[in-house]
Each structure stands twice: as structure tokens, then as C-alpha cells.
Coordinates of C-alpha atoms in Angstrom, one line a residue:
X664 CA 63.4 31.0 22.7
X665 CA 63.7 35.1 22.6
X666 CA 66.5 36.9 23.5
X667 CA 65.7 39.9 26.4
X668 CA 66.2 42.9 24.0
X669 CA 64.0 41.4 21.5
X670 CA 61.1 40.8 24.2
X671 CA 61.7 44.2 25.2
X672 CA 61.1 45.6 21.9
X673 CA 58.3 43.3 21.1
X674 CA 56.7 45.1 24.8
X675 CA 57.5 48.3 23.8
X676 CA 56.3 48.3 20.3
X677 CA 52.8 46.6 21.7
X678 CA 52.4 49.3 24.5
X679 CA 52.8 52.3 22.1
X680 CA 50.7 50.5 19.2
X681 CA 47.8 49.8 21.5
X682 CA 47.9 53.3 23.1
X683 CA 48.8 55.4 19.9
X684 CA 47.9 53.7 17.1
X685 CA 44.9 51.3 17.8
X686 CA 42.4 54.1 19.0
X687 CA 42.2 56.1 15.9
X688 CA 43.0 53.4 13.5
X689 CA 39.5 53.1 12.1
X690 CA 38.9 57.3 12.0
X691 CA 42.4 57.7 9.8
X692 CA 40.9 55.1 7.6
X693 CA 37.9 56.6 6.9
X694 CA 39.4 60.3 6.2
X695 CA 42.5 58.7 4.8
X696 CA 44.7 60.2 7.5
X697 CA 48.5 59.5 7.6
X698 CA 49.6 59.4 11.2
X699 CA 52.4 62.0 11.3
X700 CA 52.0 62.8 14.9
X701 CA 52.2 59.2 15.8
X702 CA 55.5 58.4 13.7
X703 CA 57.1 61.3 16.2
X704 CA 56.2 59.1 18.8
X705 CA 57.5 56.0 17.2
X706 CA 60.6 57.9 16.7
X707 CA 61.2 58.9 20.3
X708 CA 61.1 55.3 21.2
X709 CA 64.0 54.8 18.5
X710 CA 61.5 52.7 16.1
X711 CA 62.5 54.6 13.0
X712 CA 66.0 53.3 13.2
X713 CA 65.8 50.1 14.2
X714 CA 68.3 48.4 12.1
X715 CA 70.9 50.9 11.9
X716 CA 74.1 50.9 13.9
X717 CA 74.2 53.2 17.4
X718 CA 76.9 55.3 15.9
X719 CA 74.4 56.6 13.3
X720 CA 71.4 57.1 15.7
X721 CA 69.7 54.0 15.2
X722 CA 68.6 51.3 17.8
X723 CA 71.2 48.3 16.0
X724 CA 68.2 45.6 16.9
X725 CA 68.6 42.2 15.3
X726 CA 66.4 41.1 12.7
X727 CA 64.3 39.0 15.2
X728 CA 63.5 42.1 17.3
X729 CA 62.5 44.1 14.2
X730 CA 60.3 41.6 12.8
X731 CA 58.7 41.2 16.2
X732 CA 58.1 45.2 16.4
X733 CA 56.2 45.5 12.6
X734 CA 54.4 42.5 13.9
X735 CA 52.8 44.4 16.9
X736 CA 52.7 47.8 15.2
X737 CA 50.7 45.8 12.6
X738 CA 48.4 44.5 14.6
X739 CA 47.0 47.7 15.7
X740 CA 47.3 49.5 12.1
X741 CA 48.1 48.0 9.0
X742 CA 48.9 51.2 7.0
X743 CA 51.2 52.2 9.4
X744 CA 53.2 49.4 9.5
X745 CA 53.7 49.5 6.0
X746 CA 55.2 52.9 6.2
X747 CA 57.1 52.1 9.3
X748 CA 58.9 49.1 7.3
X749 CA 59.6 50.8 4.5
X750 CA 61.1 53.4 6.3
X751 CA 63.4 51.1 8.3
X752 CA 63.9 48.4 5.6
X753 CA 64.0 49.8 2.5
X754 CA 65.2 53.6 2.9
X755 CA 67.5 53.1 6.0
X756 CA 68.4 49.7 4.9
X757 CA 69.8 51.1 1.4
X758 CA 71.4 53.8 3.3
X759 CA 72.9 51.4 5.4
X760 CA 74.5 49.3 3.1
X761 CA 75.3 51.2 0.0
X762 CA 75.6 54.8 1.4
X763 CA 78.8 56.7 1.4
X764 CA 80.0 58.1 5.1
X765 CA 78.7 61.2 4.0
X766 CA 75.3 60.3 2.5
X767 CA 74.9 58.2 6.2
X768 CA 75.6 61.4 8.4
X769 CA 73.6 63.8 5.9
X770 CA 70.6 61.4 5.4
X771 CA 70.6 58.1 7.2
X772 CA 71.2 59.7 10.8
X773 CA 68.2 62.0 10.8
X774 CA 66.1 59.1 9.3
X775 CA 67.2 56.9 12.2
X776 CA 66.5 59.4 14.9
X777 CA 62.9 60.1 13.4
X778 CA 63.8 63.3 12.2
X779 CA 63.0 62.6 8.7
X780 CA 60.8 60.1 7.3
X781 CA 61.7 58.1 3.9
X782 CA 59.8 56.4 1.1
X783 CA 61.3 54.4 -1.6
X784 CA 60.9 55.5 -5.4
X785 CA 60.8 52.1 -7.6
X786 CA 57.5 51.0 -8.9
X787 CA 56.3 52.4 -12.3
X788 CA 53.2 52.5 -14.2
X789 CA 54.6 49.9 -16.8
X790 CA 57.5 48.0 -14.2
X791 CA 56.0 46.6 -11.1
X792 CA 57.4 43.3 -10.8
X793 CA 59.8 43.9 -13.9
X794 CA 62.1 46.3 -12.1
X795 CA 64.3 46.5 -14.9
X796 CA 61.8 48.0 -17.1
X797 CA 62.0 51.1 -15.5
X798 CA 61.6 54.2 -17.9
X799 CA 62.4 57.1 -15.5
X800 CA 65.6 58.8 -16.9
X801 CA 68.6 60.3 -15.2
X802 CA 70.7 62.6 -17.5
X803 CA 74.2 63.9 -16.0
X804 CA 74.9 67.3 -16.6
X805 CA 78.1 68.2 -15.1
X806 CA 78.0 67.8 -11.4
X807 CA 74.2 66.9 -11.2
X808 CA 71.7 64.7 -12.5
X809 CA 68.3 65.5 -14.1
X810 CA 65.6 63.1 -13.5
X811 CA 62.2 62.8 -15.6
X812 CA 59.6 60.0 -15.0
X813 CA 56.6 58.9 -13.2
X814 CA 56.5 56.6 -10.2
X815 CA 53.7 54.9 -9.0
X816 CA 52.0 53.5 -5.9
X817 CA 54.7 55.2 -3.6
X818 CA 53.6 54.6 0.4
X819 CA 54.5 57.8 2.2
X820 CA 55.2 59.7 -1.2
X821 CA 53.2 63.0 -0.2
X822 CA 54.3 63.0 3.5
X823 CA 57.8 61.4 3.3
X824 CA 60.8 64.0 3.8
X825 CA 63.3 62.0 1.5
X826 CA 63.0 59.2 -1.4
X827 CA 65.4 56.6 -2.3
X828 CA 64.6 57.1 -6.4
X829 CA 65.6 54.6 -9.1
X830 CA 66.3 55.7 -12.7
X831 CA 67.8 54.6 -15.9
X832 CA 71.2 56.4 -16.5
X833 CA 72.5 54.4 -19.6
X834 CA 69.4 53.4 -21.6
X835 CA 71.2 51.1 -23.7
X836 CA 73.2 49.0 -21.5
X837 CA 72.0 45.7 -21.6
X838 CA 72.7 45.3 -17.8
X839 CA 74.0 48.3 -15.5
X840 CA 71.5 50.9 -16.8
X841 CA 69.7 51.6 -13.8
X842 CA 71.2 53.9 -10.6
X843 CA 69.6 55.0 -7.4
X844 CA 69.6 58.5 -6.1
X845 CA 68.8 60.1 -2.8
X846 CA 66.3 62.9 -3.2
X847 CA 65.0 65.2 -0.7
X848 CA 61.2 65.7 -1.2
X849 CA 61.6 69.7 -0.9
X850 CA 64.0 69.5 -4.2
X851 CA 62.3 71.3 -7.1
X852 CA 60.9 69.0 -9.6
X853 CA 59.6 66.3 -6.8
X854 CA 55.9 66.8 -7.9
X855 CA 53.1 65.1 -6.2
X856 CA 50.9 64.4 -9.2
X857 CA 48.5 62.4 -7.6
X858 CA 46.8 60.8 -4.0
X859 CA 45.9 57.1 -5.2
X860 CA 42.8 56.0 -3.3
X861 CA 43.2 52.6 -2.4
X862 CA 40.9 49.7 -1.2
X863 CA 43.1 49.3 2.0
X864 CA 45.5 50.9 4.0
X865 CA 43.7 54.1 3.1
X866 CA 45.4 56.3 5.7
X867 CA 49.2 55.0 4.3
X868 CA 49.5 58.0 1.9
X869 CA 49.9 56.3 -1.5
X870 CA 50.7 58.3 -4.6
X871 CA 51.8 58.9 -8.0
X872 CA 55.1 60.8 -8.0
X873 CA 56.4 62.8 -11.1
X874 CA 60.2 64.0 -11.2
X875 CA 60.2 66.8 -13.6
X876 CA 63.7 68.3 -14.6
X877 CA 64.6 67.3 -11.1
X878 CA 68.1 68.4 -10.2
X879 CA 70.1 66.1 -7.9
X880 CA 73.6 66.7 -7.3
X881 CA 76.0 64.0 -8.2
X882 CA 77.2 63.2 -4.6
X883 CA 73.6 62.0 -3.8
X884 CA 73.9 59.3 -6.2
X885 CA 73.5 56.1 -3.9
X886 CA 76.2 53.3 -4.9
X887 CA 77.5 53.8 -8.4
X888 CA 75.9 53.9 -11.7
X889 CA 74.6 50.9 -12.5
X890 CA 74.1 49.7 -9.3
X891 CA 70.7 50.5 -8.9
X892 CA 69.1 46.9 -9.4
X893 CA 71.7 45.8 -6.9
X894 CA 70.2 48.2 -4.4
X895 CA 66.5 47.7 -5.2
X896 CA 67.1 43.7 -5.1
X897 CA 68.8 43.9 -1.8
X898 CA 66.6 46.2 -0.2
X899 CA 63.6 44.4 -1.2
X900 CA 64.8 41.1 0.5
X901 CA 64.4 42.8 3.8
X902 CA 60.9 44.6 2.6
X903 CA 59.6 41.3 1.9
X904 CA 60.7 40.2 5.3
X905 CA 59.0 43.1 6.7
X906 CA 55.6 42.3 4.7
X907 CA 55.7 38.9 6.1
X908 CA 56.0 40.2 9.5
X909 CA 53.0 42.5 9.1
X910 CA 50.9 39.9 7.5
X911 CA 51.3 37.9 11.0
X912 CA 50.6 41.1 13.0
X913 CA 47.2 41.8 10.8
X914 CA 46.3 38.2 11.0
X915 CA 46.5 37.8 14.8
X916 CA 44.5 41.0 15.0
X917 CA 41.9 39.5 13.1
X918 CA 42.0 36.2 15.1
X919 CA 41.7 37.7 18.0
X920 CA 38.6 39.9 17.2
X921 CA 36.8 36.6 15.6
X922 CA 38.0 34.9 19.0
X923 CA 36.4 37.3 20.9
X924 CA 33.3 37.8 19.0
X925 CA 32.8 33.7 18.9
X926 CA 32.6 33.9 22.9
X927 CA 30.2 36.5 23.2
X928 CA 28.0 35.7 20.2
X929 CA 25.3 33.2 21.1
X930 CA 23.2 31.0 19.2
X931 CA 20.8 28.0 20.2
X932 CA 21.5 28.8 23.5
X933 CA 25.3 28.5 23.7
X934 CA 28.3 30.5 22.5
X935 CA 29.2 30.2 18.9
X936 CA 32.5 29.2 19.5
X937 CA 31.1 26.0 21.1
X938 CA 29.7 25.2 18.1
X939 CA 32.2 22.6 15.8
X940 CA 32.0 24.5 12.7
X941 CA 33.1 27.7 14.6
X942 CA 35.6 25.9 17.0
X943 CA 37.2 24.0 13.9
X944 CA 37.7 27.2 11.6
X945 CA 39.3 29.1 14.7
X946 CA 41.9 26.1 15.5
X947 CA 42.9 26.6 11.6
X948 CA 43.3 30.1 11.5
X949 CA 45.5 29.8 14.6
X950 CA 47.7 27.1 13.1
X951 CA 48.3 28.8 10.1
X952 CA 49.3 31.8 11.8
X953 CA 51.5 30.3 14.2
X954 CA 53.2 28.5 11.2
X955 CA 53.4 32.0 9.5
X956 CA 55.2 33.5 12.6
X957 CA 57.6 30.7 12.8
X958 CA 58.5 30.8 9.3
X959 CA 59.3 35.1 9.8
X960 CA 61.1 34.3 12.3
X961 CA 63.1 31.4 11.0
X962 CA 63.9 33.7 8.4
X963 CA 65.2 36.5 10.3
X964 CA 67.3 34.3 12.5
X965 CA 69.2 33.2 9.1
X966 CA 69.5 37.0 8.5
X967 CA 71.0 37.7 12.0
X968 CA 73.5 35.0 11.6
X969 CA 74.6 36.2 8.4
X970 CA 73.0 33.3 6.3
X971 CA 71.7 33.2 3.0
X972 CA 67.8 33.8 3.5
X973 CA 66.7 34.8 0.0
X974 CA 64.6 31.5 0.0
X975 CA 63.3 31.6 3.0
X976 CA 62.0 35.2 2.9
X977 CA 60.2 34.2 0.0
X978 CA 58.7 31.2 1.6
X979 CA 57.5 33.4 4.6
X980 CA 56.4 36.2 2.5
X981 CA 54.3 33.9 0.5
X982 CA 52.6 31.9 3.2
X983 CA 52.7 34.4 5.9
X984 CA 50.4 36.8 3.5
X985 CA 48.4 34.1 1.7
X986 CA 47.8 32.9 5.0
X987 CA 46.8 36.3 6.7
X988 CA 44.1 37.0 3.6
X989 CA 42.3 33.5 4.4
X990 CA 42.4 34.1 8.4
X991 CA 41.1 37.4 7.8
X992 CA 38.5 36.1 5.2
X993 CA 37.6 33.3 8.1
X994 CA 37.4 36.4 10.7
X995 CA 34.5 38.0 8.6
X996 CA 32.6 34.9 8.1
X997 CA 32.7 34.4 11.9
X998 CA 31.4 37.6 12.3
X999 CA 28.8 36.9 10.1
X1000 CA 26.8 40.1 8.6
X1001 CA 28.7 42.1 11.2
X1002 CA 31.6 41.3 9.6
X1003 CA 31.0 43.3 6.7
X1004 CA 30.1 46.7 8.8
X1005 CA 32.6 49.4 9.0
X1006 CA 32.1 49.1 13.1
X1007 CA 33.9 46.0 13.5
X1008 CA 37.7 45.8 12.9
X1009 CA 37.7 42.9 10.7
X1010 CA 36.5 45.0 8.0
X1011 CA 39.2 47.2 7.8
X1012 CA 41.7 44.7 8.4
X1013 CA 40.6 42.5 5.7
X1014 CA 40.9 45.3 3.4
X1015 CA 44.1 46.3 4.5
X1016 CA 46.0 42.8 4.5
X1017 CA 44.9 41.9 1.0
X1018 CA 48.0 44.1 -0.7
X1019 CA 50.4 42.1 1.1
X1020 CA 50.6 39.3 -1.8
X1021 CA 50.8 42.4 -4.0
X1022 CA 53.5 44.7 -3.4
X1023 CA 57.2 44.3 -3.2
X1024 CA 56.6 40.9 -5.1
X1025 CA 53.1 39.1 -6.1
X1026 CA 52.9 35.9 -4.7
X1027 CA 53.8 34.9 -8.2
X1028 CA 57.1 36.5 -8.0
X1029 CA 57.8 34.6 -4.5
X1030 CA 56.9 31.4 -6.4
X1031 CA 59.1 32.1 -8.8
X1032 CA 62.2 33.0 -6.6
X1033 CA 61.2 29.7 -4.6
X1034 CA 61.4 27.7 -7.7
X1035 CA 64.5 28.8 -9.2
X1036 CA 66.2 27.7 -6.1
X1037 CA 64.3 23.9 -6.4
X1038 CA 65.9 23.8 -10.1
X1039 CA 69.6 24.5 -9.0
X1040 CA 69.3 22.2 -6.2
X1041 CA 70.0 18.4 -6.8
X1042 CA 67.2 17.8 -4.2
X1043 CA 65.1 19.8 -1.3
X1044 CA 67.1 18.1 1.4
X1045 CA 70.4 19.9 0.3
X1046 CA 68.7 23.2 0.7
X1047 CA 69.6 25.3 3.9
X1048 CA 72.2 23.0 4.6

């Protein structure tokens, strides 16, 4: 049973997404155009700081309300939902948990109020799932750090006003070698070196970023030196919950499209939904979607209760992302040849959802996380007690 605030936030996000995001999603995809104006509208509704405390300019929603909002945005535009959950979960989340009071006032408040858009600079050309293998360097010089290195696949990298950047400060340290920094993108030495043209989520502004002698004041160090991986992993847990939620939203949009088409399309004198092959496939799609949604909501509730949720979030991301791809694939099959045309939304949704099994921890990484927990427990029944 949802609480009133949760239902209200879901309705707010749905109305906005259907009115402001959905109508232009296909055109933005073709033009590879980031919906910056729509983000101004999201800011007016308070959706740029959903998990941020009210005293810092946020909405102070719970995690269940947050994932419900992400689902609604994703159902309209997968690319927009990625930028939104990166901003809320990774960037605002990092500053909420690890930022100083000064950093929260200078950076988190304008992010939560939507005056700034945030991005998360972790992945590198040779360091994706292995975050400990970062090569970007941060050399301390008096009261500043000088960053040099390259980041890869950075969502909103060319559009963002501020990034959380991760770099090595102690190359010879076996463990605590990585630090996190708050870097406004107007800082000299922050360079958008390439816009990366992806298969899906084409309006999402994915970029390669270079730091070229980028000077960052020491008071913009997030947390302490050597705390970077802790910050990254803590943020990625919330990010994975957001990806699971957006997968549910995109899968729901694909199922709705397939269901509508199956009711309109006639073969052999009747709607194709009445053919058992199509009807059973739709039933399987709906069942998988419901299971994914319930897993996402369960993991979010655990976060709201302050209980450990790493295992459940990994399971939710694994199941939801893989189920979403299967649902979108089935939606194309139900459309037949029409599903292969850009004129029909399932073509775009399928491309948009495919990356969800890759970023912020591939399906293989989620299985690794789950299996580690299984190895540490005497039996499955002890997990979650």
C-alpha cells in the first residue's frame, strides 16, 4: 500500500512526463538533443532534489516515492530518466552523505533546487566495473589539487554544470588511493573531448571528458583523501536502484505499446491479441514487469527502513534490466515489421533499455554481488532476516 506522498509524487511525475517529455522524445532521439528545458520544468516541481532534506532545498521524499517518479519519467523518455537519476542518486546523494556543510550550501542546494545539473565522472576507458583501476591523477599543490586524466561514457557530461570526479591521489597506496572532488564544469581544464554517439538514449549527452591540469581548491575535496571508492560504491548502490526503476518504466511503455497494437491489429478476421501465441506472450510480459516492479519497490522500502539493501538492490537491477530487455524485444516481435520502424516507439525504447544491463554495474557484476552474499551465509533462508 502506497502512502499519500508516494502516490502524489508518482502522479506529479506522470503528468509532467506525459505532457512535457513524451511528445518530443522521438524527435530528440533523432536530433540527439538533450531536453534541458524539460529539466527546468522538473526543477520547478522539485524533482531535481527528491531525496535531499528540505532544509537544503530538496523535496525530502522517501526512496519508494523516488523510484516511482523515476519509473514515470522513464516510461516517457528513457534518456531523460537516466540524467535525472544520475543527478538525484549519484550527485546529490554523494553530497548529502559525504559533503561538508559548506559544500552542501554551495553545491547541493543549487543542485536540489534545479539551478545546477550534475554529472558523475567515474568510468574511464580502462576502468569500468573495476573502479579501483582508475588512472586519472590528482596531484596536491598547496591549497589545491591538479587533475589530469580521461573519463568515459559520462551522462550529461557536456551539459552539466557540476561533476563529482574521482581521481588517484596516492598511486602507491594499496587501498585508499582514490579521492572524490566537486568540480564545476566551468573550471579551466575541464574539457569535453568527444560526444559519444550511442546506440540508444541518444538525447542523453554522453561524453568523453578530459581533465587537463584542472585546478580544484582543496575545500572541494569530497570526504577525505582515500575515501573515493567508499563514496563511489555508496552512490552506485542508489544509482543501481534508479536504473532498476527506469528499466521498469521503459518496459511498461513497451508493454503498453504492444498491448495497444495487439488490440488494433487484425489478422484472420480478429485482433491479434485473441490469438493464443500473442495473448500468452503479453501475459508473460505483464508477469515479468510486475515481478520487476515489486522487487524495485521492496528494495526501496528496505532503504527507507534503514536496513541493508545491497543484495536486494543487486537482485532488482539484475532482474529488472534483463526482464525489461526481454519485454521490449517481445514488444517488437508483436509489432512485426512495424516494430522495426522508427515511426513506432518500441524501436526507440528497445535501444534505450539495452544499456541498463551495462552501466553502473553489468549484469555479471550484480551476479557477483549476489553470489558473494550467498557464499557468506549458511543457507538462503538466513538472508534478509
